[in-house]
Tab-separated table of C-alpha atoms in Angstrom:
chain	number	residue	atom	x	y	z
A	1	GLU	CA	0.000	0.000	0.000
A	2	ALA	CA	1.252	3.451	-0.889
A	3	ASP	CA	0.776	6.704	0.972
A	4	ILE	CA	0.051	9.682	-1.245
A	5	TYR	CA	-0.404	12.999	0.485
A	6	GLN	CA	-2.236	15.990	-0.884
A	7	THR	CA	-2.577	19.421	0.651
A	8	PRO	CA	-4.722	21.312	1.101
A	9	ARG	CA	-7.762	19.032	1.129
A	10	TYR	CA	-10.113	21.953	0.534
A	11	LEU	CA	-9.347	25.400	-0.858
A	12	VAL	CA	-11.635	28.338	-1.547
A	13	ILE	CA	-9.964	31.315	-3.206
A	14	GLY	CA	-10.775	34.370	-5.260
A	15	THR	CA	-10.265	34.842	-8.962
A	16	GLY	CA	-6.763	35.825	-10.023
A	17	LYS	CA	-4.923	34.231	-7.130
A	18	LYS	CA	-1.903	32.020	-7.682
A	19	ILE	CA	-2.211	28.632	-6.032
A	20	THR	CA	-0.097	25.529	-5.655
A	21	LEU	CA	-1.589	22.144	-4.883
A	22	GLU	CA	0.859	19.850	-3.182
A	23	CYS	CA	1.300	16.141	-3.804
A	24	SER	CA	3.936	13.983	-2.210
A	25	GLN	CA	4.753	10.345	-1.684
A	26	THR	CA	7.460	8.820	0.443
A	27	MET	CA	7.823	5.492	-1.336
A	28	GLY	CA	10.167	6.565	-4.115
A	29	HIS	CA	7.611	6.024	-6.868
A	30	ASP	CA	8.898	7.173	-10.222
A	31	LYS	CA	5.601	7.757	-12.045
A	32	MET	CA	3.179	10.404	-10.797
A	33	TYR	CA	-0.054	11.801	-12.210
A	34	TRP	CA	-2.542	14.628	-11.771
A	35	TYR	CA	-6.215	14.148	-12.626
A	36	GLN	CA	-9.123	16.534	-12.687
A	37	GLN	CA	-12.526	15.182	-11.697
A	38	ASP	CA	-15.915	16.845	-11.825
A	39	PRO	CA	-19.000	15.264	-10.172
A	40	GLY	CA	-20.439	12.414	-12.237
A	41	MET	CA	-17.622	12.593	-14.736
A	42	GLU	CA	-14.582	10.491	-15.515
A	43	LEU	CA	-11.147	11.353	-14.221
A	44	HIS	CA	-9.237	13.363	-16.794
A	45	LEU	CA	-5.447	13.148	-16.888
A	46	ILE	CA	-3.978	16.662	-16.955
A	47	HIS	CA	-0.270	16.058	-16.190
A	48	TYR	CA	2.103	13.193	-15.602
A	49	SER	CA	5.732	12.552	-14.839
A	50	TYR	CA	7.899	9.482	-15.291
A	51	GLY	CA	10.698	10.754	-13.107
A	52	VAL	CA	12.702	13.748	-11.952
A	53	ASN	CA	12.752	16.579	-14.510
A	54	SER	CA	10.187	14.739	-16.645
A	55	THR	CA	6.742	16.290	-17.056
A	56	GLU	CA	4.147	15.865	-19.779
A	57	LYS	CA	0.698	17.237	-20.483
A	58	GLY	CA	-2.162	14.808	-20.257
A	59	ASP	CA	-5.189	14.205	-22.411
A	60	LEU	CA	-7.197	17.119	-21.027
A	61	SER	CA	-5.851	20.564	-21.740
A	62	SER	CA	-5.179	22.455	-18.542
A	63	GLU	CA	-3.879	25.920	-17.731
A	64	SER	CA	-2.014	24.502	-14.774
A	65	THR	CA	1.685	23.652	-14.719
A	66	VAL	CA	3.657	21.056	-12.795
A	67	SER	CA	7.236	20.424	-11.770
A	68	ARG	CA	9.181	17.363	-10.664
A	69	ILE	CA	12.374	18.501	-9.029
A	70	ARG	CA	12.359	15.729	-6.445
A	71	THR	CA	11.098	12.173	-6.817
A	72	GLU	CA	8.682	12.456	-3.927
A	73	HIS	CA	7.128	15.796	-4.816
A	74	PHE	CA	4.846	16.709	-7.754
A	75	PRO	CA	3.186	20.104	-7.177
A	76	LEU	CA	0.568	21.613	-9.473
A	77	THR	CA	0.368	25.381	-9.920
A	78	LEU	CA	-2.306	27.697	-11.259
A	79	GLU	CA	-0.837	31.141	-11.932
A	80	SER	CA	-4.191	32.906	-12.012
A	81	ALA	CA	-7.173	30.936	-10.789
A	82	ARG	CA	-10.569	31.313	-12.452
A	83	PRO	CA	-14.026	29.922	-11.612
A	84	SER	CA	-13.617	27.439	-14.477
A	85	HIS	CA	-10.796	25.833	-12.460
A	86	THR	CA	-13.254	24.798	-9.760
A	87	SER	CA	-12.937	21.017	-9.558
A	88	GLN	CA	-11.427	18.169	-7.612
A	89	TYR	CA	-7.762	17.456	-8.294
A	90	LEU	CA	-6.429	13.955	-7.636
A	91	CYS	CA	-2.800	12.947	-7.480
A	92	ALA	CA	-1.643	9.378	-8.097
A	93	SER	CA	1.578	7.434	-8.343
A	94	VAL	CA	2.782	4.048	-9.519
A	95	PRO	CA	5.355	2.108	-7.543
A	96	THR	CA	8.329	0.741	-9.422
A	97	GLY	CA	7.407	-2.729	-10.664
A	98	TYR	CA	3.646	-2.176	-10.378
A	99	TYR	CA	2.723	-1.834	-13.998
A	100	ASN	CA	0.021	0.810	-14.161
A	101	GLU	CA	-1.571	0.088	-10.795
A	102	GLN	CA	-2.052	3.646	-9.643
A	103	PHE	CA	-2.345	4.637	-5.998
A	104	PHE	CA	-4.367	7.758	-5.293
A	105	GLY	CA	-4.198	10.566	-2.805
A	106	PRO	CA	-7.279	11.968	-1.033
A	107	GLY	CA	-7.694	14.825	-3.487
A	108	THR	CA	-7.939	18.597	-3.241
A	109	ARG	CA	-11.337	20.166	-3.749
A	110	LEU	CA	-10.757	23.615	-5.244
A	111	THR	CA	-13.404	26.322	-5.420
A	112	VAL	CA	-12.602	29.573	-7.201
A	113	LEU	CA	-15.045	32.379	-6.531
B	7	ALA	CA	-6.597	7.954	-25.266
B	8	GLN	CA	-8.911	5.051	-24.841
B	9	SER	CA	-12.651	5.504	-24.567
B	10	VAL	CA	-14.202	3.782	-21.555
B	11	SER	CA	-17.950	3.490	-21.186
B	12	GLN	CA	-19.771	2.602	-17.992
B	13	HIS	CA	-23.388	1.810	-18.715
B	14	ASN	CA	-25.012	2.761	-15.454
B	15	HIS	CA	-24.730	6.170	-13.850
B	16	HIS	CA	-26.529	5.263	-10.627
B	17	VAL	CA	-27.590	1.879	-9.320
B	18	ILE	CA	-29.814	1.444	-6.281
B	19	LEU	CA	-30.345	-1.972	-4.744
B	20	SER	CA	-31.148	-3.717	-1.495
B	21	GLU	CA	-28.765	-5.669	0.686
B	22	ALA	CA	-28.165	-9.258	-0.476
B	23	ALA	CA	-29.074	-8.361	-4.056
B	24	SER	CA	-26.622	-9.187	-6.816
B	25	LEU	CA	-24.667	-6.430	-8.518
B	26	GLU	CA	-23.303	-6.199	-12.022
B	27	LEU	CA	-21.714	-3.055	-13.441
B	28	GLY	CA	-20.915	-2.849	-17.111
B	29	CYS	CA	-17.698	-1.507	-18.606
B	30	ASN	CA	-16.725	-1.381	-22.281
B	31	TYR	CA	-13.589	0.047	-23.848
B	32	SER	CA	-12.628	1.024	-27.340
B	33	TYR	CA	-9.100	-0.289	-27.922
B	34	GLY	CA	-8.727	-3.595	-29.736
B	35	GLY	CA	-5.183	-4.509	-28.765
B	36	THR	CA	-3.583	-5.690	-25.554
B	37	VAL	CA	-5.073	-3.970	-22.539
B	38	ASN	CA	-4.739	-3.874	-18.792
B	39	LEU	CA	-8.052	-3.430	-17.008
B	40	PHE	CA	-8.923	-2.103	-13.575
B	41	TRP	CA	-11.851	-1.431	-11.313
B	42	TYR	CA	-11.396	1.240	-8.675
B	43	VAL	CA	-13.766	2.054	-5.838
B	44	GLN	CA	-14.243	5.251	-3.873
B	45	TYR	CA	-16.104	4.902	-0.591
B	46	PRO	CA	-17.658	8.070	0.823
B	47	GLY	CA	-14.940	10.349	2.138
B	48	GLN	CA	-12.112	8.011	1.170
B	49	HIS	CA	-9.396	7.721	-1.471
B	50	LEU	CA	-9.863	5.946	-4.746
B	51	GLN	CA	-8.573	2.430	-4.194
B	52	LEU	CA	-7.985	-0.557	-6.413
B	53	LEU	CA	-10.715	-3.201	-6.312
B	54	LEU	CA	-9.238	-5.616	-8.839
B	55	LYS	CA	-7.145	-5.772	-12.005
B	56	TYR	CA	-6.618	-7.877	-15.087
B	57	PHE	CA	-3.296	-8.090	-16.904
B	58	SER	CA	-3.338	-11.544	-18.497
B	59	GLY	CA	-4.310	-15.151	-17.899
B	60	ASP	CA	-7.625	-16.253	-16.411
B	61	PRO	CA	-10.247	-13.773	-17.655
B	62	LEU	CA	-12.198	-14.124	-14.414
B	63	VAL	CA	-10.410	-12.126	-11.756
B	64	LYS	CA	-11.238	-11.879	-8.106
B	65	GLY	CA	-10.693	-8.771	-6.048
B	66	ILE	CA	-11.203	-7.571	-2.533
B	67	LYS	CA	-14.477	-7.709	-0.612
B	68	GLY	CA	-16.008	-10.480	-2.709
B	69	PHE	CA	-15.925	-8.625	-6.018
B	70	GLU	CA	-15.005	-10.275	-9.291
B	71	ALA	CA	-14.796	-9.175	-12.905
B	72	GLU	CA	-14.789	-10.989	-16.205
B	73	PHE	CA	-12.746	-9.902	-19.213
B	74	ILE	CA	-14.463	-10.755	-22.481
B	75	LYS	CA	-12.086	-9.758	-25.243
B	76	SER	CA	-14.562	-10.280	-28.082
B	77	LYS	CA	-16.985	-7.868	-26.449
B	78	PHE	CA	-14.348	-5.349	-25.263
B	79	SER	CA	-15.924	-5.674	-21.843
B	80	PHE	CA	-14.798	-5.970	-18.232
B	81	ASN	CA	-17.923	-6.203	-16.117
B	82	LEU	CA	-17.821	-6.106	-12.338
B	83	ARG	CA	-19.950	-8.435	-10.235
B	84	LYS	CA	-20.773	-9.217	-6.658
B	85	PRO	CA	-23.275	-11.969	-5.805
B	86	SER	CA	-24.613	-10.393	-2.613
B	87	VAL	CA	-24.020	-6.751	-1.754
B	88	GLN	CA	-23.826	-5.204	1.669
B	89	TRP	CA	-24.701	-1.726	2.862
B	90	SER	CA	-20.931	-1.049	3.092
B	91	ASP	CA	-20.619	-1.496	-0.689
B	92	THR	CA	-22.231	1.907	-1.157
B	93	ALA	CA	-19.597	3.761	-3.158
B	94	GLU	CA	-18.614	5.054	-6.561
B	95	TYR	CA	-17.044	2.529	-8.917
B	96	PHE	CA	-14.713	3.406	-11.794
B	97	CYS	CA	-13.543	1.218	-14.631
B	98	ALA	CA	-10.116	2.065	-16.079
B	99	VAL	CA	-8.133	0.810	-19.050
B	100	ASN	CA	-4.523	1.069	-20.125
B	101	SER	CA	-2.873	0.141	-23.396
B	102	ASN	CA	0.826	0.304	-24.256
B	103	ASP	CA	1.721	3.214	-22.016
B	104	TYR	CA	1.655	4.197	-18.396
B	105	LYS	CA	-1.571	6.193	-18.556
B	106	LEU	CA	-5.055	5.127	-17.527
B	107	SER	CA	-8.340	6.099	-19.163
B	108	PHE	CA	-11.296	6.134	-16.791
B	109	GLY	CA	-15.004	5.728	-17.257
B	110	ALA	CA	-17.444	8.257	-15.820
B	111	GLY	CA	-18.137	6.102	-12.786
B	112	THR	CA	-21.206	4.366	-11.383
B	113	THR	CA	-22.665	5.384	-8.055
B	114	VAL	CA	-23.953	2.358	-6.177
B	115	THR	CA	-26.370	2.866	-3.313
B	116	VAL	CA	-27.208	-0.157	-1.186
B	117	ARG	CA	-30.277	0.146	0.989
B	118	ALA	CA	-30.251	-1.700	4.296
């Protein structure tokens, strides 16, 4: 079992603010992912990373950016939040040797007013 | 990306009833298949997975799923549900890369 940590769990902010959603795991997993999920909808992959200094955009276009400077840390940043960014953001990772079995964090529910 | 279709948006049933949730995917090649579950207030967690071999796979909490390649399906079943099975269930598919495509999810409500 993997422990994936996400902070904050809930965030309510005003339009135009810069925010960073944190995701970390202490198991040394090389692959990490960010998903966006709206109620009643599928999870959409917005970013992923296969290791340090590796980041790629996912299938759903997103105005957010990510970085992977350390193996355990995969933060997601919105430079200027808008109401359209209101959603739940889920972070996941895959342990080395676990082909595609993704372990998920608790999520961050973001509301932009 | 793959297309994953879950047939039921919301299923309501009584305890001890049987459950079957449908999942179909679009890719015709080699796939890895997953069912994830999200209990109220909890993380998404893996229920079961299929990579190869026996197309009938068993997961946690009495769930099983059958991979039918000719029908591009991976349906989830449980013979007798409990109130604690109330959750949202997601089917996910992977093919040839390290990314998963998810279905829209099925909310299952079990009445005591």
